[in-house]
Amino acid sequence: MENYQTVSLLVEGPVATVKLNRPDALNALNSVLVRELVAALDALEADQSVRCVVLTGSDKAFCAGADIKEMAKLSAADIESADHLKPVWDRAASFEKPLIAALSGYTFGGGLELAMCCDIIVASEGTKLGQPEINIGIIPGGGGTQRLPRAVGKYKAMEMILTGGAISAEEAKALGLVNRVVPPGKYLEEATKLALEIASKAPVAVRAAKEAIAASQEMGLSSGLELGRTLFYDLFNTEDKKEGMSAFLEKRKPNFVGR
Ligand code: DAK
């Protein structure tokens, strides 16, 4: 795999960990980081041995948002045509394998929007989550105005986005924005444990489940139910369905092959 400057990549068995690594700027998303993160996710999607990916930052910051130094000089036309930031949220949201965000510290702006593109969010106690864009004269542009209200409801999203104030990991968990809150220093371990558990399941079924649940955020109920049913039927042609059901009947552990 390519050598990156602003992300680091660790593949251990079926789980890959991508770490945002621009500590001097609290992992702010600049053009280099975005390009490297997109390239890393592309590579991990293509790597058949990887079944689940953990996306993390440092203890101090998952990510403090898009790089304000880079954006400060841009006009509307510049930002609209600048492809350097746009692909990151879409790339994470369209990633086919389960993506677990492991958060600690500042998770702000485009960083929270990136976390919300993941499927499961584990946060360290002390994580601060917020959309502070309003404080610098803009609004969340990486999906926050749509994903945050879907996660926490309209009223809390309004409050967070209009005041720019941050919430704690515990509050985020109570609101349904975070799955698990763990003691400091344990967030990566917890996310990896979860990733290993998911990686042990039938990969085609995992992908189908993710696709169906992701679609539930976009589709009406009847089309969503139809998609869910189609994906369910398709799984009956997989080797893993045969293996899973045979293993159950033979009282042994299944050995899934991903087909
Ligand atoms: N960008 C650039 N540098 C940042 C940064 C950021 N977002 N956040 C922090 N840094 C840098 C600081 O400038 C400082 O660098 P030096 O001055 O030492 O060179 C270093 O990181 C440490 O930061 P602080 O000294 O400020 O550290 P503190 O612990 O005092 O404060 C903080 C931490 C996170 C509270 C503070 O740094 C902060 O408020 N940061 C800004 C947070 C923020 O406003 N985030 C939202 C950014 S706007 C798009 C879609 C979406 C977006 C963009 C485009 N398209 C569709 C194209 C997203 C926009 C955003 O995210």
PDB file of C-alpha atoms in Angstrom, residues 66-208:
ATOM      1  CA  ALA A  66     -12.017  21.143   7.578  1.00  0.00           C
ATOM      2  CA  ASP A  67      -8.810  23.143   7.450  1.00  0.00           C
ATOM      3  CA  ILE A  68      -9.773  26.765   8.040  1.00  0.00           C
ATOM      4  CA  LYS A  69      -6.380  27.988   6.821  1.00  0.00           C
ATOM      5  CA  GLU A  70      -7.059  26.399   3.438  1.00  0.00           C
ATOM      6  CA  MET A  71     -10.666  27.594   3.267  1.00  0.00           C
ATOM      7  CA  ALA A  72     -10.076  31.163   4.441  1.00  0.00           C
ATOM      8  CA  LYS A  73      -9.039  32.388   1.004  1.00  0.00           C
ATOM      9  CA  LEU A  74     -11.741  30.610  -1.011  1.00  0.00           C
ATOM     10  CA  SER A  75     -14.755  32.266  -2.648  1.00  0.00           C
ATOM     11  CA  ALA A  76     -18.071  30.505  -3.347  1.00  0.00           C
ATOM     12  CA  ALA A  77     -16.912  29.637  -6.857  1.00  0.00           C
ATOM     13  CA  ASP A  78     -13.593  28.338  -5.504  1.00  0.00           C
ATOM     14  CA  ILE A  79     -15.129  26.084  -2.855  1.00  0.00           C
ATOM     15  CA  GLU A  80     -17.772  24.791  -5.244  1.00  0.00           C
ATOM     16  CA  SER A  81     -15.236  23.822  -7.854  1.00  0.00           C
ATOM     17  CA  ALA A  82     -12.577  22.677  -5.378  1.00  0.00           C
ATOM     18  CA  ASP A  83     -12.826  18.943  -5.499  1.00  0.00           C
ATOM     19  CA  HIS A  84     -10.343  18.520  -2.711  1.00  0.00           C
ATOM     20  CA  LEU A  85     -12.849  18.322   0.153  1.00  0.00           C
ATOM     21  CA  LYS A  86     -16.082  17.104  -1.363  1.00  0.00           C
ATOM     22  CA  PRO A  87     -15.181  13.476  -1.974  1.00  0.00           C
ATOM     23  CA  VAL A  88     -14.318  12.641   1.619  1.00  0.00           C
ATOM     24  CA  TRP A  89     -17.798  12.447   3.117  1.00  0.00           C
ATOM     25  CA  ASP A  90     -19.293  10.772   0.047  1.00  0.00           C
ATOM     26  CA  ARG A  91     -16.440   8.272  -0.014  1.00  0.00           C
ATOM     27  CA  ALA A  92     -16.897   7.357   3.639  1.00  0.00           C
ATOM     28  CA  ALA A  93     -20.683   7.183   3.301  1.00  0.00           C
ATOM     29  CA  SER A  94     -20.511   4.931   0.246  1.00  0.00           C
ATOM     30  CA  PHE A  95     -17.887   2.588   1.712  1.00  0.00           C
ATOM     31  CA  GLU A  96     -19.290  -0.907   1.320  1.00  0.00           C
ATOM     32  CA  LYS A  97     -17.773  -2.534   4.391  1.00  0.00           C
ATOM     33  CA  PRO A  98     -18.698  -1.589   7.949  1.00  0.00           C
ATOM     34  CA  LEU A  99     -16.896   1.548   9.062  1.00  0.00           C
ATOM     35  CA  ILE A 100     -16.561   2.179  12.796  1.00  0.00           C
ATOM     36  CA  ALA A 101     -15.589   5.631  14.052  1.00  0.00           C
ATOM     37  CA  ALA A 102     -13.448   5.574  17.187  1.00  0.00           C
ATOM     38  CA  LEU A 103     -13.566   9.083  18.643  1.00  0.00           C
ATOM     39  CA  SER A 104     -11.607  10.932  21.268  1.00  0.00           C
ATOM     40  CA  GLY A 105     -11.246  14.654  21.924  1.00  0.00           C
ATOM     41  CA  TYR A 106     -12.436  17.310  19.491  1.00  0.00           C
ATOM     42  CA  THR A 107     -14.855  15.984  16.877  1.00  0.00           C
ATOM     43  CA  PHE A 108     -15.978  19.147  15.193  1.00  0.00           C
ATOM     44  CA  GLY A 109     -17.432  20.402  11.939  1.00  0.00           C
ATOM     45  CA  GLY A 110     -16.348  18.286   8.990  1.00  0.00           C
ATOM     46  CA  GLY A 111     -14.888  15.836  11.532  1.00  0.00           C
ATOM     47  CA  LEU A 112     -18.286  15.158  13.090  1.00  0.00           C
ATOM     48  CA  GLU A 113     -19.731  14.970   9.574  1.00  0.00           C
ATOM     49  CA  LEU A 114     -17.100  12.341   8.776  1.00  0.00           C
ATOM     50  CA  ALA A 115     -17.959  10.378  11.927  1.00  0.00           C
ATOM     51  CA  MET A 116     -21.636  10.520  10.930  1.00  0.00           C
ATOM     52  CA  CYS A 117     -20.752   8.871   7.595  1.00  0.00           C
ATOM     53  CA  CYS A 118     -19.588   5.847   9.596  1.00  0.00           C
ATOM     54  CA  ASP A 119     -21.897   3.016  10.659  1.00  0.00           C
ATOM     55  CA  ILE A 120     -21.123   2.759  14.345  1.00  0.00           C
ATOM     56  CA  ILE A 121     -19.583   5.377  16.632  1.00  0.00           C
ATOM     57  CA  VAL A 122     -17.525   4.566  19.722  1.00  0.00           C
ATOM     58  CA  ALA A 123     -16.394   7.546  21.792  1.00  0.00           C
ATOM     59  CA  SER A 124     -14.009   8.082  24.619  1.00  0.00           C
ATOM     60  CA  GLU A 125     -15.264   9.887  27.738  1.00  0.00           C
ATOM     61  CA  GLY A 126     -14.284  13.514  27.200  1.00  0.00           C
ATOM     62  CA  THR A 127     -15.001  13.493  23.471  1.00  0.00           C
ATOM     63  CA  LYS A 128     -16.583  16.782  22.415  1.00  0.00           C
ATOM     64  CA  LEU A 129     -18.912  16.699  19.433  1.00  0.00           C
ATOM     65  CA  GLY A 130     -20.121  19.791  17.655  1.00  0.00           C
ATOM     66  CA  GLN A 131     -20.849  21.706  14.483  1.00  0.00           C
ATOM     67  CA  PRO A 132     -19.156  25.045  15.197  1.00  0.00           C
ATOM     68  CA  GLU A 133     -19.284  26.298  11.599  1.00  0.00           C
ATOM     69  CA  ILE A 134     -21.748  29.069  12.517  1.00  0.00           C
ATOM     70  CA  ASN A 135     -18.958  30.657  14.590  1.00  0.00           C
ATOM     71  CA  ILE A 136     -16.907  31.232  11.437  1.00  0.00           C
ATOM     72  CA  GLY A 137     -19.806  32.402   9.266  1.00  0.00           C
ATOM     73  CA  ILE A 138     -20.710  29.192   7.460  1.00  0.00           C
ATOM     74  CA  ILE A 139     -22.946  26.142   7.988  1.00  0.00           C
ATOM     75  CA  PRO A 140     -22.104  22.436   7.995  1.00  0.00           C
ATOM     76  CA  GLY A 141     -21.504  21.629   4.312  1.00  0.00           C
ATOM     77  CA  GLY A 142     -20.412  17.999   4.532  1.00  0.00           C
ATOM     78  CA  GLY A 143     -23.820  16.570   5.339  1.00  0.00           C
ATOM     79  CA  GLY A 144     -24.280  17.793   8.915  1.00  0.00           C
ATOM     80  CA  THR A 145     -27.511  19.667   8.227  1.00  0.00           C
ATOM     81  CA  GLN A 146     -29.032  16.383   7.003  1.00  0.00           C
ATOM     82  CA  ARG A 147     -27.337  13.620   9.001  1.00  0.00           C
ATOM     83  CA  LEU A 148     -27.372  15.357  12.381  1.00  0.00           C
ATOM     84  CA  PRO A 149     -31.171  15.889  12.494  1.00  0.00           C
ATOM     85  CA  ARG A 150     -31.664  12.304  11.326  1.00  0.00           C
ATOM     86  CA  ALA A 151     -29.477  11.156  14.213  1.00  0.00           C
ATOM     87  CA  VAL A 152     -30.584  13.431  17.061  1.00  0.00           C
ATOM     88  CA  GLY A 153     -33.858  14.933  15.845  1.00  0.00           C
ATOM     89  CA  LYS A 154     -34.647  18.371  14.463  1.00  0.00           C
ATOM     90  CA  TYR A 155     -34.623  20.343  17.709  1.00  0.00           C
ATOM     91  CA  LYS A 156     -31.280  19.241  19.096  1.00  0.00           C
ATOM     92  CA  ALA A 157     -29.709  19.559  15.635  1.00  0.00           C
ATOM     93  CA  MET A 158     -31.054  23.120  15.362  1.00  0.00           C
ATOM     94  CA  GLU A 159     -29.611  23.973  18.762  1.00  0.00           C
ATOM     95  CA  MET A 160     -26.211  22.459  17.967  1.00  0.00           C
ATOM     96  CA  ILE A 161     -25.901  23.985  14.513  1.00  0.00           C
ATOM     97  CA  LEU A 162     -27.345  27.415  15.351  1.00  0.00           C
ATOM     98  CA  THR A 163     -25.332  27.904  18.545  1.00  0.00           C
ATOM     99  CA  GLY A 164     -22.217  26.037  17.440  1.00  0.00           C
ATOM    100  CA  GLY A 165     -22.046  24.553  20.946  1.00  0.00           C
ATOM    101  CA  ALA A 166     -20.524  21.154  21.613  1.00  0.00           C
ATOM    102  CA  ILE A 167     -22.021  18.203  23.439  1.00  0.00           C
ATOM    103  CA  SER A 168     -20.299  15.530  25.526  1.00  0.00           C
ATOM    104  CA  ALA A 169     -19.925  11.887  24.558  1.00  0.00           C
ATOM    105  CA  GLU A 170     -22.454  10.933  27.224  1.00  0.00           C
ATOM    106  CA  GLU A 171     -25.011  13.402  25.873  1.00  0.00           C
ATOM    107  CA  ALA A 172     -24.342  12.191  22.333  1.00  0.00           C
ATOM    108  CA  LYS A 173     -24.964   8.622  23.476  1.00  0.00           C
ATOM    109  CA  ALA A 174     -28.240   9.598  25.145  1.00  0.00           C
ATOM    110  CA  LEU A 175     -29.267  11.274  21.873  1.00  0.00           C
ATOM    111  CA  GLY A 176     -28.417   8.197  19.797  1.00  0.00           C
ATOM    112  CA  LEU A 177     -25.455   9.828  18.026  1.00  0.00           C
ATOM    113  CA  VAL A 178     -22.885   7.569  19.705  1.00  0.00           C
ATOM    114  CA  ASN A 179     -23.173   3.825  20.295  1.00  0.00           C
ATOM    115  CA  ARG A 180     -20.758   3.324  23.182  1.00  0.00           C
ATOM    116  CA  VAL A 181     -18.849   5.589  25.559  1.00  0.00           C
ATOM    117  CA  VAL A 182     -15.707   4.091  27.068  1.00  0.00           C
ATOM    118  CA  PRO A 183     -13.024   5.265  29.510  1.00  0.00           C
ATOM    119  CA  PRO A 184     -10.174   7.357  28.089  1.00  0.00           C
ATOM    120  CA  GLY A 185      -7.606   5.246  26.318  1.00  0.00           C
ATOM    121  CA  LYS A 186     -10.065   2.444  25.547  1.00  0.00           C
ATOM    122  CA  TYR A 187     -11.858   3.785  22.494  1.00  0.00           C
ATOM    123  CA  LEU A 188      -9.659   2.136  19.898  1.00  0.00           C
ATOM    124  CA  GLU A 189      -9.640  -1.173  21.743  1.00  0.00           C
ATOM    125  CA  GLU A 190     -13.435  -1.146  22.040  1.00  0.00           C
ATOM    126  CA  ALA A 191     -13.912  -0.215  18.371  1.00  0.00           C
ATOM    127  CA  THR A 192     -11.481  -2.939  17.308  1.00  0.00           C
ATOM    128  CA  LYS A 193     -13.295  -5.525  19.436  1.00  0.00           C
ATOM    129  CA  LEU A 194     -16.541  -4.552  17.773  1.00  0.00           C
ATOM    130  CA  ALA A 195     -14.881  -4.654  14.341  1.00  0.00           C
ATOM    131  CA  LEU A 196     -13.532  -8.153  14.989  1.00  0.00           C
ATOM    132  CA  GLU A 197     -16.956  -9.345  16.050  1.00  0.00           C
ATOM    133  CA  ILE A 198     -18.536  -7.968  12.861  1.00  0.00           C
ATOM    134  CA  ALA A 199     -15.652  -9.334  10.780  1.00  0.00           C
ATOM    135  CA  SER A 200     -16.449 -12.829  12.048  1.00  0.00           C
ATOM    136  CA  LYS A 201     -19.937 -12.720  10.458  1.00  0.00           C
ATOM    137  CA  ALA A 202     -20.811 -13.661   6.892  1.00  0.00           C
ATOM    138  CA  PRO A 203     -19.365 -10.819   4.789  1.00  0.00           C
ATOM    139  CA  VAL A 204     -22.013 -10.821   2.051  1.00  0.00           C
ATOM    140  CA  ALA A 205     -24.772 -10.693   4.664  1.00  0.00           C
ATOM    141  CA  VAL A 206     -22.948  -7.919   6.530  1.00  0.00           C
ATOM    142  CA  ARG A 207     -22.717  -5.905   3.321  1.00  0.00           C
ATOM    143  CA  ALA A 208     -26.382  -6.508   2.512  1.00  0.00           C
TER     144      ALA A 208
END
